[in-house]
C-alpha cells in the first residue's frame, strides 16, 4: 500500500473505505459531510453515533462537517430544540465552523426548483386529500393509480402553485407532487409530495411561507447546495435514495451528493425514538428532556456521563448495513472505564448509621491523609477530619453477621479507611428494635490503617466525621425500563421501571465535597461515580449517581 494517509489505528468501515477510494481517484477533493437533525426534540445517544461519524470523518480526512437543521416542518419544531442541539453537539466535542446551516435558508431556491420541475412537466398540483392520496398510492403488492389531476398542463400547474404560495388555498387543499411513476415497485417513487400548504409560524422564517417543502424534497437539494460529498444517513432512508437521485438528476443543482446508509444504534432498556421520548417528557413520566434517566445527550450529561466516554463507546460500534441492538451494559462499561481513570476518590455515606467511639477524647479532632486516586499518585492526597462521632453505611453493620461478612458486627474489628481499626462494643436500639447507633472503641496505634503488631482485619469501610459532614441529597438512578426492549410486546409505558430513581435526602459527605465543581466526576468509595446536579445551590448539595462500580459487561466479555 502506498496510501500515506492510511495507518493501523485509522477506523475502517464501508463508508470510510468509500471515501478513501473517492479521494484516491480524485472524484472528491475535499470531504464534506453534515449532521442534519430535525429540531423537533432533543438529541439522543443514537444521534451521537451519527454526529461522531459525520464530524469524525471530516476530521480524519481533513474535510468539514456542517451542522444543518432540517427545519421543514414548523408544526413540530421549536427554537428551544435548535439551541439544545447546538449545545449538545458542542458538548460532545465537535465544531461546525463559523455558521449553522438551516434547510430554511434555502426555501426560496427550493421553491424555484419546484417551479423548474413544473415547467419541465415533472411535477403537478394535486387536489386529492391526504386520505385519497393514500388510497391511490397502492401497496407493496399492488400498483398505485394516477390521480385525476395528474395530467394538468404545466401552465395550469404553475398558476396553481403560485397561488398556493400566495395563500389562496386552505391547508391541505392542494399539494405539489413529483410526476414519476404510480406503478413503481418503490413506493417512494409513486408521485411523492414535494410541497404542502401549512399555516404554521416557522422558528426562522416566521409567517413568510404558507407552504413548506417536504423533508424528501428539501434534503438532497440542501445537500447539493452545501456541496455535501458524502451524505450519511440511517438505513430507513435507503428506499428514499432513488427519489433523491431522481430529483438531483432533474434539477440544475450545483453539486451531486452521494448518499450512504448505515445501521442505527439501538440500545437495550431504553427507547431511541424522538416520538417516544417526546411522549415521556410531555406526559411527565420523566422530569424533562435532561432527566438523567433518559438516553438524551442532555440527560446523559446531567447524569455525569463524560462526553469522552460516549465517544469511546461510539468508536467501538460497527458502522454496517445491518441493524443490531447494543447492550446498555456496554455503554456503562465505557463510562466506568473512563471515570475509573479520571474521577478522584472521596468518602460519602448514603444511608448513615452513627458510631460513637467511646475511647476517643471528647472535643478532639484530627486530620488524616487520604489518597485522591490509588492509580495515580500525582493526584496527591487530601486531609479528612476525624472525630469521636462518625457515620458509616448502615449496610456495613449486621447484628448477626454470617461467616463471610467481614464488616462490622458486635465484637468485630474493622478498618476505617485512612483512619483506625475500630471494634464494635455495643448496639443501641430504639423501642421498635431498630439499630440507631453503635458504640465502638478504636486502637490509637493503628492510625493510617495498619496495626504495628501485624494484626489483620478483613474489612475496610468508609466513614465521615459527624460534625464535619456536608449533608446532601443523593439521587440514585436505575434503568428507566425494566424490559430489554420496551414495548416489544405492547405499550412501552407498561415497561417503565417504577424504581428508576431513588432519592436519599440526608446523605453525609466528607467536607472536601463542598468544593466539587459542576463538571467534576467523583468516586464515592465503594459506592460508585457521582456528580453534582444542577439543582445544587450554595447551601444545598445535590449529587447524581452516574453509575455503580460493578461491571457486568466486561465480565461477560471475558467468559470463553
Ligand atoms: P428518531 O428516529 O429518534 O425520531 P430521527 O432520525 O427522526 O430520529 P433526525 O433529527 O432526523 O431524527 O436525525 C438526525 C440524524 O441522526 C439523521 O441522519 C439520522 O439518520 C441520525 N439518527 C437518528 N437516530 C439514530 C440512531 N439511533 N442511530 C444512528 N443515527 C441516528
Ligand atoms: Mg428524521
XYZ file of C-alpha atoms and ligand atoms in Angstrom:
592
model
C 0.000 0.000 0.000
C 1.311 3.416 -0.820
C -1.559 5.300 0.710
C 0.291 7.554 3.122
C -2.850 8.788 4.870
C -3.575 5.253 5.998
C -2.403 3.879 9.313
C -3.273 0.949 11.526
C -5.253 2.928 14.059
C -7.458 4.629 11.492
C -11.045 3.380 11.698
C -12.214 1.192 8.843
C -15.745 0.646 7.646
C -17.509 0.636 4.289
C -18.101 4.388 4.371
C -14.523 5.336 5.193
C -13.292 2.831 2.613
C -15.508 4.514 0.002
C -14.125 7.904 0.984
C -10.544 6.661 0.681
C -11.396 5.430 -2.798
C -13.039 8.717 -3.804
C -10.064 10.712 -2.581
C -7.603 8.381 -4.280
C -9.433 8.536 -7.610
C -9.788 12.300 -7.356
C -13.568 12.188 -7.768
C -13.733 14.008 -4.443
C -11.223 16.696 -3.476
C -12.474 17.733 -0.048
C -14.779 15.582 2.008
C -17.873 17.444 3.147
C -20.380 15.790 5.471
C -23.211 17.097 7.579
C -25.245 16.197 10.635
C -28.867 17.061 9.808
C -31.177 16.947 12.844
C -34.774 17.975 12.690
C -35.290 20.397 15.612
C -38.373 18.618 16.924
C -36.851 17.221 20.099
C -33.584 16.752 21.953
C -30.745 14.633 20.623
C -30.297 11.128 21.971
C -27.371 8.744 22.048
C -28.398 7.355 18.647
C -27.786 10.789 17.191
C -24.369 10.735 18.838
C -23.446 7.841 16.562
C -24.325 9.957 13.541
C -22.556 13.027 14.979
C -19.352 11.123 15.730
C -19.435 9.523 12.290
C -20.022 12.719 10.328
C -17.754 15.012 12.321
C -15.220 12.254 12.865
C -14.904 11.587 9.138
C -14.491 15.279 8.393
C -11.673 15.445 10.952
C -9.964 12.259 9.803
C -9.948 13.234 6.131
C -9.237 16.922 6.532
C -12.693 17.923 5.345
C -15.545 19.716 7.014
C -18.882 18.876 8.544
C -21.905 21.129 8.645
C -24.461 21.240 11.389
C -27.683 21.658 9.483
C -31.168 21.899 10.847
C -33.702 20.140 8.665
C -36.381 22.605 9.622
C -39.061 21.869 7.065
C -41.942 21.056 9.392
C -42.677 24.107 11.579
C -45.646 22.390 13.185
C -43.279 20.392 15.403
C -40.098 22.444 15.505
C -39.000 24.875 18.193
C -36.189 27.296 18.979
C -35.614 25.503 22.296
C -34.648 22.396 20.350
C -32.391 24.344 17.976
C -30.498 25.761 20.955
C -30.278 22.471 22.828
C -28.986 20.601 19.776
C -26.146 23.076 19.268
C -25.291 22.868 22.929
C -25.263 19.046 22.795
C -23.068 18.804 19.696
C -20.563 21.221 21.210
C -20.574 19.301 24.478
C -19.896 16.084 22.598
C -16.746 17.783 21.369
C -17.479 18.885 17.816
C -17.348 22.144 15.973
C -19.179 23.078 12.792
C -17.141 26.135 11.932
C -18.474 29.597 11.607
C -22.120 29.167 10.820
C -25.002 26.849 11.485
C -26.919 25.846 8.364
C -30.662 25.594 8.020
C -32.696 23.943 5.302
C -34.917 27.009 5.636
C -32.032 29.195 4.377
C -32.858 27.646 1.008
C -36.643 27.965 0.971
C -36.616 30.433 -1.947
C -34.203 28.307 -4.000
C -36.177 25.150 -3.269
C -39.355 26.916 -4.345
C -37.713 27.958 -7.610
C -36.592 24.396 -8.233
C -40.146 23.194 -7.666
C -41.254 25.612 -10.414
C -38.452 24.223 -12.550
C -39.915 20.713 -12.238
C -43.400 22.014 -13.001
C -42.197 23.780 -16.152
C -40.451 20.597 -17.250
C -43.678 18.626 -16.785
C -42.151 16.713 -13.877
C -44.374 17.932 -11.070
C -48.073 18.714 -10.745
C -50.519 20.238 -8.329
C -52.921 17.693 -6.924
C -56.268 18.310 -5.236
C -56.603 14.897 -3.649
C -56.848 14.886 0.126
C -54.168 13.108 2.132
C -56.519 10.150 2.641
C -57.347 9.937 -1.039
C -53.678 10.090 -1.946
C -53.020 7.195 0.385
C -55.808 5.178 -1.248
C -54.433 5.926 -4.739
C -50.893 5.053 -3.690
C -51.431 1.286 -3.689
C -49.494 -1.108 -1.510
C -46.289 -3.088 -1.600
C -48.067 -5.728 -3.684
C -50.452 -3.529 -5.702
C -49.508 -0.699 -8.024
C -50.912 2.765 -7.389
C -53.338 4.670 -9.636
C -52.847 8.015 -11.288
C -54.538 10.974 -9.688
C -57.290 12.522 -11.879
C -55.250 15.778 -11.713
C -52.017 14.252 -12.903
C -52.281 15.498 -16.469
C -52.832 19.168 -15.814
C -50.805 21.363 -18.153
C -47.569 22.920 -16.990
C -49.182 26.371 -17.179
C -52.116 25.332 -15.070
C -49.811 23.712 -12.510
C -47.604 26.796 -12.360
C -50.619 29.020 -11.826
C -51.943 26.809 -9.018
C -48.522 26.538 -7.386
C -48.040 30.295 -7.352
C -51.493 30.731 -5.880
C -50.606 28.139 -3.244
C -47.677 30.341 -2.324
C -49.779 33.479 -2.169
C -52.096 31.878 0.335
C -55.194 31.381 -1.778
C -55.905 27.808 -0.638
C -56.605 26.229 2.701
C -54.123 23.958 4.477
C -54.170 20.557 2.840
C -56.379 21.670 -0.062
C -53.641 21.189 -2.628
C -50.166 19.697 -2.767
C -47.334 19.641 -5.270
C -46.289 16.144 -6.325
C -43.429 14.825 -8.384
C -44.604 13.123 -11.552
C -42.624 9.886 -11.540
C -44.385 6.538 -11.673
C -47.504 5.405 -9.779
C -46.695 1.788 -10.589
C -43.114 1.813 -9.361
C -42.115 -1.081 -7.132
C -40.623 1.566 -4.817
C -43.497 3.381 -3.148
C -41.298 6.432 -2.607
C -41.351 6.936 -6.372
C -45.158 6.923 -6.634
C -45.514 10.657 -7.184
C -44.287 11.767 -3.732
C -45.499 15.053 -2.291
C -42.931 17.852 -2.648
C -44.836 20.782 -1.098
C -47.783 21.037 1.227
C -49.784 24.013 2.414
C -49.284 24.576 6.123
C -50.077 27.738 8.024
C -47.741 27.453 10.950
C -45.227 30.084 12.029
C -41.677 28.913 11.448
C -38.971 29.484 14.109
C -36.799 31.222 11.495
C -38.937 32.383 8.601
C -41.916 33.410 10.711
C -45.031 33.632 8.538
C -43.209 34.355 5.277
C -44.363 30.992 3.932
C -47.630 29.123 3.996
C -46.269 26.194 2.034
C -43.294 24.094 3.015
C -41.144 21.565 1.180
C -41.322 18.008 2.417
C -38.249 16.518 4.016
C -37.761 14.350 0.935
C -37.705 17.349 -1.367
C -35.524 19.551 0.837
C -32.985 17.029 1.934
C -30.995 16.094 -1.154
C -31.168 19.550 -2.677
C -29.896 21.120 0.535
C -27.027 18.636 0.455
C -26.334 19.735 -3.115
C -26.357 23.429 -2.196
C -23.932 22.819 0.668
C -21.662 20.738 -1.557
C -22.016 17.648 0.620
C -19.893 14.882 -0.904
C -20.957 12.025 1.343
C -24.484 12.249 2.666
C -24.655 9.759 5.520
C -27.928 8.615 6.970
C -29.531 5.626 8.620
C -30.838 2.576 6.789
C -34.500 3.575 6.760
C -33.617 6.109 4.050
C -32.180 3.531 1.678
C -35.502 3.252 -0.162
C -35.642 7.034 -0.495
C -32.333 7.203 -2.314
C -33.826 6.565 -5.789
C -36.122 9.557 -5.212
C -33.240 11.764 -4.073
C -31.274 10.701 -7.140
C -34.247 11.400 -9.422
C -34.610 14.911 -8.025
C -30.900 15.647 -8.346
C -30.911 14.409 -11.951
C -33.869 16.576 -12.871
C -32.759 19.809 -11.231
C -29.969 22.273 -12.061
C -28.247 21.689 -8.729
C -24.665 22.879 -8.146
C -23.258 19.529 -6.966
C -24.071 15.867 -6.784
C -24.115 14.378 -3.289
C -23.962 10.605 -2.819
C -25.919 9.017 -0.044
C -24.658 6.118 2.060
C -26.810 4.415 4.662
C -25.581 2.840 7.872
C -27.138 0.964 10.784
C -28.757 2.951 13.531
C -27.817 2.494 17.146
C -30.348 0.687 19.280
C -29.769 0.238 22.994
C -31.425 -2.159 25.442
C -33.612 -0.945 28.324
C -34.382 2.371 26.705
C -36.055 3.934 23.690
C -34.226 5.873 20.988
C -37.043 7.493 19.119
C -37.860 11.140 19.364
C -41.538 10.350 19.181
C -41.404 8.101 22.244
C -39.012 10.396 24.110
C -41.372 13.311 23.453
C -44.179 11.263 24.919
C -42.160 10.505 28.068
C -41.406 14.189 28.531
C -44.822 15.591 27.653
C -46.699 13.080 29.776
C -44.276 13.778 32.627
C -43.038 10.233 33.082
C -39.668 11.954 33.499
C -38.749 15.383 34.828
C -37.753 16.911 31.467
C -35.551 16.364 28.412
C -32.465 16.361 30.628
C -33.775 13.853 33.126
C -30.720 11.718 33.974
C -32.682 8.533 33.227
C -33.193 9.480 29.585
C -30.821 8.469 26.783
C -30.805 12.074 25.595
C -27.421 13.750 25.446
C -28.723 16.345 27.890
C -29.835 13.566 30.251
C -26.573 11.648 29.987
C -24.634 14.809 30.634
C -26.701 15.648 33.676
C -26.201 12.119 34.954
C -22.479 12.811 34.820
C -21.542 10.772 31.768
C -18.400 12.346 30.292
C -18.571 13.197 26.595
C -15.295 11.319 26.126
C -16.895 8.111 27.437
C -19.673 8.452 24.881
C -17.115 8.953 22.133
C -15.180 5.879 23.310
C -18.361 3.826 23.287
C -19.387 5.014 19.857
C -15.942 4.372 18.418
C -16.498 0.712 19.243
C -19.820 0.456 17.384
C -19.845 -1.137 13.987
C -20.757 1.050 11.044
C -22.506 -1.560 8.932
C -25.552 -2.260 6.814
C -27.395 -4.353 9.372
C -29.241 -3.092 12.412
C -28.485 -4.514 15.803
C -29.104 -3.720 19.439
C -26.308 -2.904 21.821
C -26.475 -3.819 25.491
C -26.836 -0.874 27.831
C -24.195 -2.616 29.967
C -21.638 -1.976 27.227
C -22.252 1.762 27.416
C -21.956 1.527 31.205
C -18.631 -0.233 30.804
C -17.149 2.652 28.821
C -18.475 5.204 31.294
C -16.983 3.272 34.195
C -13.692 2.753 32.450
C -13.204 6.431 31.830
C -14.390 7.539 35.258
C -12.153 4.994 36.949
C -9.223 6.781 35.342
C -10.395 10.361 35.801
C -12.525 10.584 38.946
C -10.936 11.380 42.288
C -11.973 9.308 45.283
C -13.962 10.717 48.160
C -15.895 9.328 51.089
C -19.657 9.654 51.447
C -22.230 7.780 53.460
C -25.577 7.358 51.768
C -27.547 5.583 54.499
C -25.900 6.773 57.706
C -25.542 4.825 60.938
C -23.991 6.708 63.839
C -20.976 5.447 65.748
C -19.635 6.900 68.958
C -16.005 5.972 69.548
C -16.041 5.870 73.293
C -12.317 5.960 73.962
C -11.679 8.859 71.557
C -11.366 12.057 73.598
C -14.392 14.364 73.554
C -13.915 17.591 71.702
C -10.779 16.367 69.963
C -10.344 16.104 66.205
C -7.547 15.387 63.769
C -6.847 15.384 60.059
C -5.983 12.142 58.314
C -4.234 11.777 54.997
C -6.355 10.254 52.199
C -5.158 9.456 48.670
C -7.107 11.060 45.869
C -6.547 8.366 43.271
C -4.994 4.983 44.057
C -3.901 4.511 40.429
C -2.389 7.955 40.027
C -0.063 9.188 42.790
C 0.260 12.541 41.004
C -3.266 13.346 42.113
C -1.853 13.710 45.615
C -3.678 13.478 48.898
C -6.176 15.448 50.935
C -6.844 15.667 54.632
C -10.050 14.257 56.045
C -11.250 15.241 59.531
C -11.829 12.530 62.125
C -13.569 12.830 65.487
C -15.344 10.901 68.219
C -18.655 10.678 66.373
C -18.717 9.313 62.863
C -21.189 7.828 60.434
C -20.814 4.630 58.475
C -23.057 2.910 55.940
C -25.978 1.041 57.530
C -25.215 -1.893 55.240
C -21.746 -2.175 56.720
C -23.163 -3.410 60.005
C -25.017 -6.630 60.737
C -26.170 -7.570 64.181
C -25.965 -11.249 63.421
C -23.490 -11.461 60.578
C -22.884 -14.638 58.587
C -19.354 -16.009 58.400
C -18.474 -14.361 55.092
C -19.490 -10.874 56.224
C -16.246 -9.084 57.008
C -17.624 -5.711 58.005
C -18.946 -4.564 61.380
C -20.820 -6.744 63.846
C -20.942 -6.977 67.622
C -17.434 -7.603 68.897
C -15.899 -7.366 65.427
C -12.940 -5.267 64.388
C -12.715 -3.443 61.009
C -10.539 -0.803 59.448
C -11.920 2.687 58.862
C -10.451 3.749 55.534
C -7.405 6.044 56.041
C -8.086 6.065 59.810
C -8.059 3.438 62.562
C -9.181 -0.056 63.472
C -12.386 0.060 65.473
C -14.210 -2.669 67.397
C -17.957 -2.678 67.997
C -18.703 -2.866 71.692
C -22.437 -2.116 71.935
C -25.526 -1.854 69.766
C -28.175 0.730 70.653
C -31.764 0.277 69.514
C -34.992 2.214 69.633
C -38.257 0.903 71.091
C -39.096 -0.864 67.829
C -35.848 -2.776 67.955
C -34.205 -0.893 65.071
C -30.493 -0.223 65.429
C -29.949 3.516 65.913
C -26.337 3.755 66.969
C -23.208 1.754 67.633
C -20.610 2.152 70.315
C -17.059 1.302 69.375
C -13.532 1.622 70.635
C -10.562 2.467 68.473
C -6.942 1.422 68.622
C -4.784 4.589 68.527
C -1.793 2.513 67.376
C -3.498 1.740 64.052
C -3.528 5.332 62.787
C -3.372 5.346 58.983
C -4.818 1.831 58.828
C -2.168 -0.653 59.934
C -1.577 -2.401 63.238
C 2.053 -2.337 64.435
C 1.562 -5.834 65.902
C 0.752 -7.138 62.427
C -2.845 -7.944 63.407
C -5.101 -8.186 60.332
C -8.712 -7.200 59.753
C -10.695 -8.491 56.786
C -12.933 -5.477 56.231
C -12.316 -1.828 55.390
C -15.257 0.538 55.449
C -15.738 4.201 54.620
C -16.994 6.814 57.046
C -17.472 10.538 57.604
C -16.980 12.602 60.725
C -20.385 13.650 62.106
C -19.566 17.211 62.973
C -17.725 17.932 59.716
C -20.083 16.212 57.311
C -21.852 18.003 54.479
C -25.492 16.999 54.188
C -26.519 16.190 50.645
C -29.380 14.833 48.650
C -28.204 11.939 46.515
C -30.195 10.604 43.584
C -29.674 7.030 42.519
C -30.788 6.051 39.046
C -31.648 2.719 37.543
C -32.833 1.744 34.052
C -35.904 3.688 33.007
C -37.419 0.479 31.652
C -37.499 -2.977 33.180
C -37.774 -4.641 29.773
C -34.813 -5.113 27.477
C -36.779 -3.791 24.505
C -39.530 -1.616 25.906
C -42.799 -2.015 24.071
C -41.682 -5.156 22.247
C -44.924 -6.816 23.270
C -47.278 -3.866 23.509
C -47.243 -0.489 25.208
C -43.730 0.708 26.041
C -45.094 2.646 29.026
C -46.104 -0.641 30.622
C -42.385 -1.397 30.936
C -41.481 1.760 32.828
C -39.421 0.894 35.885
C -41.302 2.199 38.945
C -37.991 2.262 40.817
C -35.877 4.073 38.255
C -34.958 6.780 40.725
C -34.371 6.671 44.464
C -33.850 9.923 46.329
C -31.813 9.823 49.515
C -32.390 13.194 51.183
C -29.854 13.025 54.029
C -26.553 11.631 52.896
C -23.349 12.718 54.574
C -20.265 13.688 52.612
C -16.710 14.412 53.608
C -16.236 18.182 53.745
C -13.965 18.457 50.689
C -17.009 17.605 48.555
C -18.400 21.028 49.322
C -15.969 22.347 46.712
C -16.886 19.927 43.921
C -17.108 21.680 40.575
C -20.144 21.146 38.418
C -18.336 19.195 35.715
C -16.225 17.098 38.071
C -16.910 13.435 38.456
C -16.002 11.835 41.774
C -15.972 8.302 43.014
C -17.651 7.837 46.364
C -15.501 5.000 47.624
C -17.198 1.613 47.412
C -20.412 3.172 46.063
C -19.959 4.399 42.517
C -19.348 7.518 40.466
C -21.238 10.687 41.251
C -21.539 14.247 40.014
C -23.099 17.448 41.197
C -26.613 18.032 39.884
C -27.572 21.469 38.526
C -30.251 21.614 41.237
C -27.457 22.136 43.767
C -27.093 25.638 45.229
C -24.564 27.262 47.537
C -26.346 25.863 50.544
C -27.849 22.709 49.155
C -25.762 19.830 47.886
C -27.353 17.503 45.322
C -25.466 14.634 43.711
C -26.433 12.159 41.000
C -25.085 8.684 40.818
C -23.702 8.379 37.320
C -23.054 4.688 37.637
C -22.244 1.989 40.190
C -18.911 0.222 40.398
C -19.744 -3.274 39.249
C -19.043 -4.014 35.597
C -21.221 -6.864 34.395
C -20.383 -6.284 30.737
C -16.611 -6.713 30.973
C -17.121 -9.919 32.978
C -19.484 -11.312 30.356
C -16.946 -10.496 27.603
C -14.219 -12.306 29.490
C -16.174 -15.586 29.542
C -14.925 -18.119 26.996
P -35.824 9.495 15.651
O -35.875 8.237 14.856
O -35.296 9.339 17.024
O -37.111 10.250 15.633
P -34.777 10.989 13.506
O -34.000 10.160 12.587
O -36.139 11.353 13.098
O -34.734 10.374 14.938
P -33.303 13.333 12.922
O -33.279 14.605 13.648
O -33.895 13.300 11.577
O -34.033 12.321 13.869
O -31.858 12.671 12.908
C -30.700 13.331 12.511
C -29.702 12.320 12.040
O -29.410 11.394 13.072
C -30.227 11.525 10.864
O -29.241 11.490 9.868
C -30.493 10.168 11.425
O -30.287 9.194 10.463
C -29.498 10.081 12.575
N -30.002 9.187 13.621
C -31.185 9.256 14.266
N -31.326 8.238 15.117
C -30.195 7.494 15.027
C -29.738 6.295 15.660
N -30.478 5.656 16.571
N -28.517 5.817 15.310
C -27.769 6.460 14.404
N -28.133 7.590 13.781
C -29.345 8.104 14.067
Mg -35.639 12.012 10.780
